[in-house]
C-alpha positions as CSV (number, residue, x, y, z in Angstrom):
1,M,8.3,9.2,-15.8
2,K,9.2,6.4,-13.4
3,E,7.2,4.7,-10.6
4,I,9.0,3.1,-7.6
5,T,6.9,1.2,-5.1
6,I,8.3,0.6,-1.6
7,I,6.9,-2.6,0.0
8,S,7.7,-5.2,2.7
9,G,6.7,-8.7,3.5
10,K,4.9,-7.6,6.7
11,G,3.9,-4.5,8.5
12,G,6.2,-2.6,11.0
13,T,9.5,-2.8,9.1
14,G,9.7,1.0,8.7
15,K,8.5,1.1,5.1
16,T,6.3,4.2,5.5
17,T,8.9,6.2,7.5
18,L,11.5,5.4,4.9
19,T,9.2,6.4,2.1
20,A,8.6,9.7,3.9
21,V,12.4,10.3,4.0
22,F,12.6,9.6,0.2
23,A,9.7,12.0,-0.4
24,S,11.7,14.7,1.4
25,L,14.7,14.1,-0.8
26,A,13.0,13.5,-4.2
27,K,12.4,16.3,-6.7
28,N,9.6,16.8,-9.3
29,H,7.6,13.9,-7.9
30,I,4.2,12.9,-6.6
31,L,3.7,10.8,-3.5
32,C,1.1,7.9,-3.5
33,D,0.0,6.1,-0.3
34,A,-1.3,2.8,-1.6
35,D,-1.6,1.2,1.9
36,V,-5.4,1.9,1.9
37,D,-6.3,-0.6,4.6
38,A,-4.2,1.2,7.2
39,A,-3.2,4.5,5.7
40,D,-0.8,6.4,7.8
41,M,1.5,8.4,5.5
42,H,-0.8,11.5,6.1
43,L,0.3,11.5,9.7
44,L,3.8,12.5,8.6
45,M,2.9,14.5,5.5
46,N,0.1,16.6,7.1
47,P,-1.6,17.0,3.7
48,E,-3.9,19.8,2.7
49,V,-6.8,18.0,1.0
50,L,-7.7,19.7,-2.3
51,E,-10.2,17.2,-3.7
52,K,-12.1,14.3,-2.1
53,F,-13.9,11.5,-4.0
54,D,-16.1,8.6,-3.0
55,F,-14.9,5.1,-3.8
56,I,-17.7,2.9,-5.0
57,G,-16.0,-0.5,-4.6
58,G,-18.9,-3.0,-4.9
59,G,-22.5,-3.6,-4.2
60,E,-24.8,-4.6,-1.4
61,A,-27.7,-7.0,-1.8
62,S,-31.3,-6.5,-0.7
63,I,-34.4,-8.6,-1.4
64,D,-37.7,-7.2,-2.4
65,P,-40.3,-9.2,-0.4
66,D,-43.1,-8.4,-2.9
67,K,-41.1,-10.2,-5.7
68,C,-39.5,-13.0,-3.6
69,T,-41.1,-16.4,-3.8
70,E,-38.8,-17.8,-1.1
71,C,-37.5,-20.5,-3.4
72,G,-34.3,-20.7,-1.4
73,I,-31.8,-20.5,-4.3
74,C,-30.2,-17.4,-2.9
75,R,-29.8,-19.0,0.6
76,Q,-28.5,-22.2,-0.9
77,H,-25.7,-20.5,-2.8
78,C,-24.7,-17.7,-0.3
79,R,-21.4,-18.8,1.1
80,F,-21.5,-16.1,3.8
81,D,-24.8,-17.1,5.4
82,A,-25.9,-13.5,4.9
83,I,-29.6,-14.4,4.0
84,D,-31.7,-15.4,7.0
85,A,-34.8,-17.6,7.1
86,D,-37.1,-14.6,6.5
87,F,-35.2,-13.9,3.2
88,T,-33.6,-10.6,4.4
89,V,-30.0,-9.8,3.8
90,D,-27.7,-9.1,6.8
91,P,-25.5,-6.1,5.6
92,I,-22.8,-7.1,8.1
93,L,-22.4,-10.6,6.7
94,C,-23.0,-9.7,3.0
95,E,-19.7,-9.6,1.2
96,G,-21.1,-8.1,-2.0
97,C,-20.3,-11.1,-4.2
98,G,-23.6,-10.7,-6.1
99,V,-24.4,-14.5,-6.5
100,C,-27.9,-14.0,-5.1
101,Y,-28.5,-11.2,-7.6
102,Y,-27.4,-13.2,-10.6
103,L,-29.2,-16.5,-9.6
104,C,-32.5,-15.2,-8.4
105,P,-35.1,-16.5,-11.0
106,E,-37.7,-13.8,-9.9
107,E,-35.2,-10.9,-10.1
108,A,-36.1,-10.0,-6.6
109,V,-32.6,-9.1,-5.5
110,A,-31.3,-5.6,-5.9
111,F,-27.6,-5.0,-6.0
112,T,-27.0,-1.4,-5.0
113,P,-23.6,0.2,-5.5
114,K,-22.0,0.8,-2.1
115,K,-19.5,3.5,-0.9
116,C,-16.5,1.6,0.4
117,G,-14.1,4.4,1.2
118,E,-12.7,7.8,0.0
119,Y,-9.6,8.9,-1.9
120,F,-8.0,12.3,-1.9
121,I,-5.8,14.6,-3.9
122,S,-3.7,16.7,-1.6
123,E,-0.8,19.0,-1.4
124,T,2.1,18.5,1.1
125,R,5.3,20.4,1.9
126,F,7.1,17.9,-0.4
127,G,4.7,18.2,-3.3
128,P,1.4,16.6,-4.4
129,M,0.1,13.4,-2.8
130,V,-2.7,11.0,-3.6
131,H,-4.0,8.9,-0.7
132,A,-7.1,7.0,0.4
133,Q,-9.0,5.5,3.3
134,L,-10.9,2.2,2.9
135,G,-14.0,2.0,5.1
136,I,-14.0,-0.3,8.2
137,A,-14.3,-4.0,7.2
138,E,-14.8,-3.0,3.5
139,E,-13.6,-5.1,0.6
140,N,-12.0,-4.3,-2.8
141,S,-8.8,-2.6,-1.4
142,G,-7.0,-3.8,-4.6
143,K,-9.5,-1.8,-6.7
144,L,-8.9,1.3,-4.5
145,V,-5.1,0.9,-4.9
146,T,-5.5,0.8,-8.6
147,R,-7.8,3.9,-8.6
148,I,-5.3,6.1,-6.6
149,R,-2.4,4.8,-8.7
150,N,-4.2,5.8,-11.9
151,T,-5.0,9.2,-10.3
152,A,-1.4,9.7,-9.4
153,R,-0.2,8.8,-12.9
154,Q,-2.7,11.2,-14.4
155,I,-1.5,14.1,-12.2
156,A,2.1,13.2,-13.0
157,E,1.5,13.4,-16.7
158,E,-0.5,16.6,-16.5
159,K,2.2,18.3,-14.4
160,G,5.2,16.8,-16.1
161,L,6.5,15.1,-13.0
162,D,9.4,12.6,-13.3
163,L,8.7,10.2,-10.4
164,I,5.8,8.5,-8.7
165,L,6.9,7.4,-5.2
166,T,4.4,4.8,-3.9
167,D,4.2,3.6,-0.4
168,G,2.8,0.1,-0.9
169,P,0.8,-2.1,1.4
170,P,2.5,-4.8,3.6
171,G,2.4,-8.5,2.7
172,V,2.0,-10.0,-0.7
173,G,-1.8,-10.1,-1.1
174,C,-4.2,-8.5,-3.5
175,P,-3.5,-4.8,-2.6
176,V,0.2,-5.4,-2.9
177,I,-0.2,-7.0,-6.3
178,A,-2.4,-4.0,-7.3
179,S,0.4,-1.6,-6.2
180,L,3.0,-3.3,-8.4
181,G,1.5,-3.6,-11.9
182,G,3.5,-1.6,-14.4
183,V,6.0,-0.1,-11.9
184,D,9.6,0.4,-12.9
185,G,11.1,-0.9,-9.7
186,I,10.5,-2.2,-6.2
187,V,12.3,-1.4,-3.0
188,A,11.8,-4.0,-0.3
189,V,12.4,-2.9,3.3
190,S,13.4,-5.9,5.5
191,E,14.3,-6.4,9.2
192,P,16.8,-8.8,10.8
193,T,14.5,-11.4,12.2
194,V,13.8,-15.0,11.4
195,S,10.5,-14.1,9.9
196,G,12.2,-11.3,8.1
197,I,14.0,-13.8,5.9
198,H,10.8,-15.5,5.1
199,D,9.1,-12.1,4.4
200,L,11.9,-10.9,2.1
201,D,11.7,-14.2,0.2
202,R,8.0,-13.7,-0.5
203,V,8.6,-10.2,-1.8
204,V,11.5,-11.3,-4.0
205,Q,9.5,-14.2,-5.5
206,L,6.6,-11.8,-6.2
207,A,9.0,-9.4,-8.0
208,K,10.4,-12.3,-10.0
209,H,6.9,-13.5,-11.0
210,F,6.0,-10.0,-12.4
211,K,9.5,-9.5,-13.8
212,I,10.1,-6.2,-11.9
213,P,13.6,-5.1,-10.9
214,I,13.9,-5.2,-7.1
215,A,16.3,-3.6,-4.7
216,F,16.3,-4.0,-0.9
217,C,17.5,-2.4,2.3
218,I,17.6,-3.6,5.9
219,N,16.2,-1.5,8.7
220,K,17.5,-1.8,12.3
221,F,20.2,-4.1,11.0
222,D,22.3,-3.9,14.1
223,L,19.6,-5.6,16.3
224,N,20.9,-8.9,14.8
225,E,23.8,-8.5,12.5
226,G,24.1,-12.2,11.9
227,V,20.5,-12.4,10.4
228,S,21.2,-9.1,8.5
229,E,24.1,-10.8,6.8
230,K,21.9,-13.8,5.9
231,L,19.3,-11.4,4.5
232,R,21.9,-9.6,2.4
233,Q,23.4,-12.9,1.1
234,Y,20.0,-14.4,0.3
235,A,18.7,-11.4,-1.6
236,E,21.9,-10.8,-3.5
237,S,21.9,-14.4,-4.6
238,T,18.5,-13.9,-6.2
239,G,19.7,-10.8,-8.2
240,A,18.2,-8.2,-5.9
241,K,20.2,-5.0,-5.6
242,Y,21.5,-4.2,-2.1
243,L,21.0,-0.6,-1.3
244,G,22.3,-0.5,2.3
245,S,21.5,-1.0,6.0
246,I,20.0,1.4,8.5
247,P,21.0,1.1,12.2
248,F,18.3,1.2,14.9
249,D,17.7,4.8,15.9
250,P,15.1,6.1,18.4
251,A,15.2,9.4,16.5
252,F,12.8,7.7,14.0
253,T,10.2,7.4,16.7
254,R,10.8,10.9,18.1
255,A,10.5,12.3,14.5
256,M,7.1,10.5,14.0
257,V,5.8,12.0,17.3
258,Q,6.6,15.4,15.9
259,A,4.9,14.5,12.5
260,Q,8.3,14.9,10.8
261,T,10.6,12.8,8.7
262,L,13.9,11.8,10.2
263,L,15.8,14.3,8.1
264,E,13.6,17.1,9.3
265,Y,14.0,16.1,12.9
266,D,17.8,15.4,13.0
267,R,19.8,15.1,9.8
268,N,23.0,14.3,11.7
269,T,22.3,10.9,13.1
270,P,23.9,7.7,11.7
271,A,20.5,6.5,10.6
272,A,19.8,9.7,8.7
273,E,23.1,9.5,6.9
274,K,22.4,6.0,5.9
275,T,18.9,6.8,4.5
276,V,20.5,9.5,2.3
277,E,23.1,7.0,1.0
278,I,20.3,4.5,0.3
279,W,18.4,7.2,-1.6
280,Q,21.4,8.0,-3.8
281,R,21.8,4.3,-4.6
282,L,18.1,4.1,-5.3
283,L,18.4,6.9,-7.9
284,S,21.1,4.9,-9.6
285,F,19.1,1.7,-9.5
286,A,16.1,3.4,-11.0
287,S,18.1,5.4,-13.5
288,L,16.7,8.6,-12.2
């Protein structure tokens, strides 16, 4: 069983729409949407939810006034100013770090487990899918990413699936790192902008740090072919595998409006042909 994670250095490069195309081409696989902060793969997959689970991602502090002596230690050490002069905790400001709970000499602080989101096991027209939704302004997205990846791996092992196809979060922060641990390969989706060069560099350096093989493709390459060539030269100089380039195509947007992948909407566009070529090269890159 192999796991391939598709990421980008920023949002909006076409990572999710390309992953959806890969899902339509893959066989004997499970799809995992690890972009829990802004999950949107379900908009294209229209999943039928089979099971739903609460994600308990941390705790929320509260102070018992009967035990509290108002010594001030909790207020002194709270970096988020979540404890007011009356020694009550503002749940909006509380980040759930637990410092007040651990430092209170009177054990007056309770640290109640808190539901931070939900995750789902679903079925789609392309096979099983594990996805999640982090609550608004909630923390611990990295833990939720790990939870759904472990769930996807468990299902893949139980069903004898060959591939876990993971749509990773954008950027290079905690949830991205959580989406990469132990994967067999990374596909980076870039775009031909000045910031795109910087974003691809961050992704490549992240892959090198974790010693994960990385391949890349360029979306909307014809919007600036000069920058696209710089992207290709840079990435190849680092040892990244070039999978190909996709031209700008409004059919991508029209397909999304219809809640379809590009290949379902129109398989005969130049962009559709290129995505199929990229998928074939990806199979070779991942030895699938």
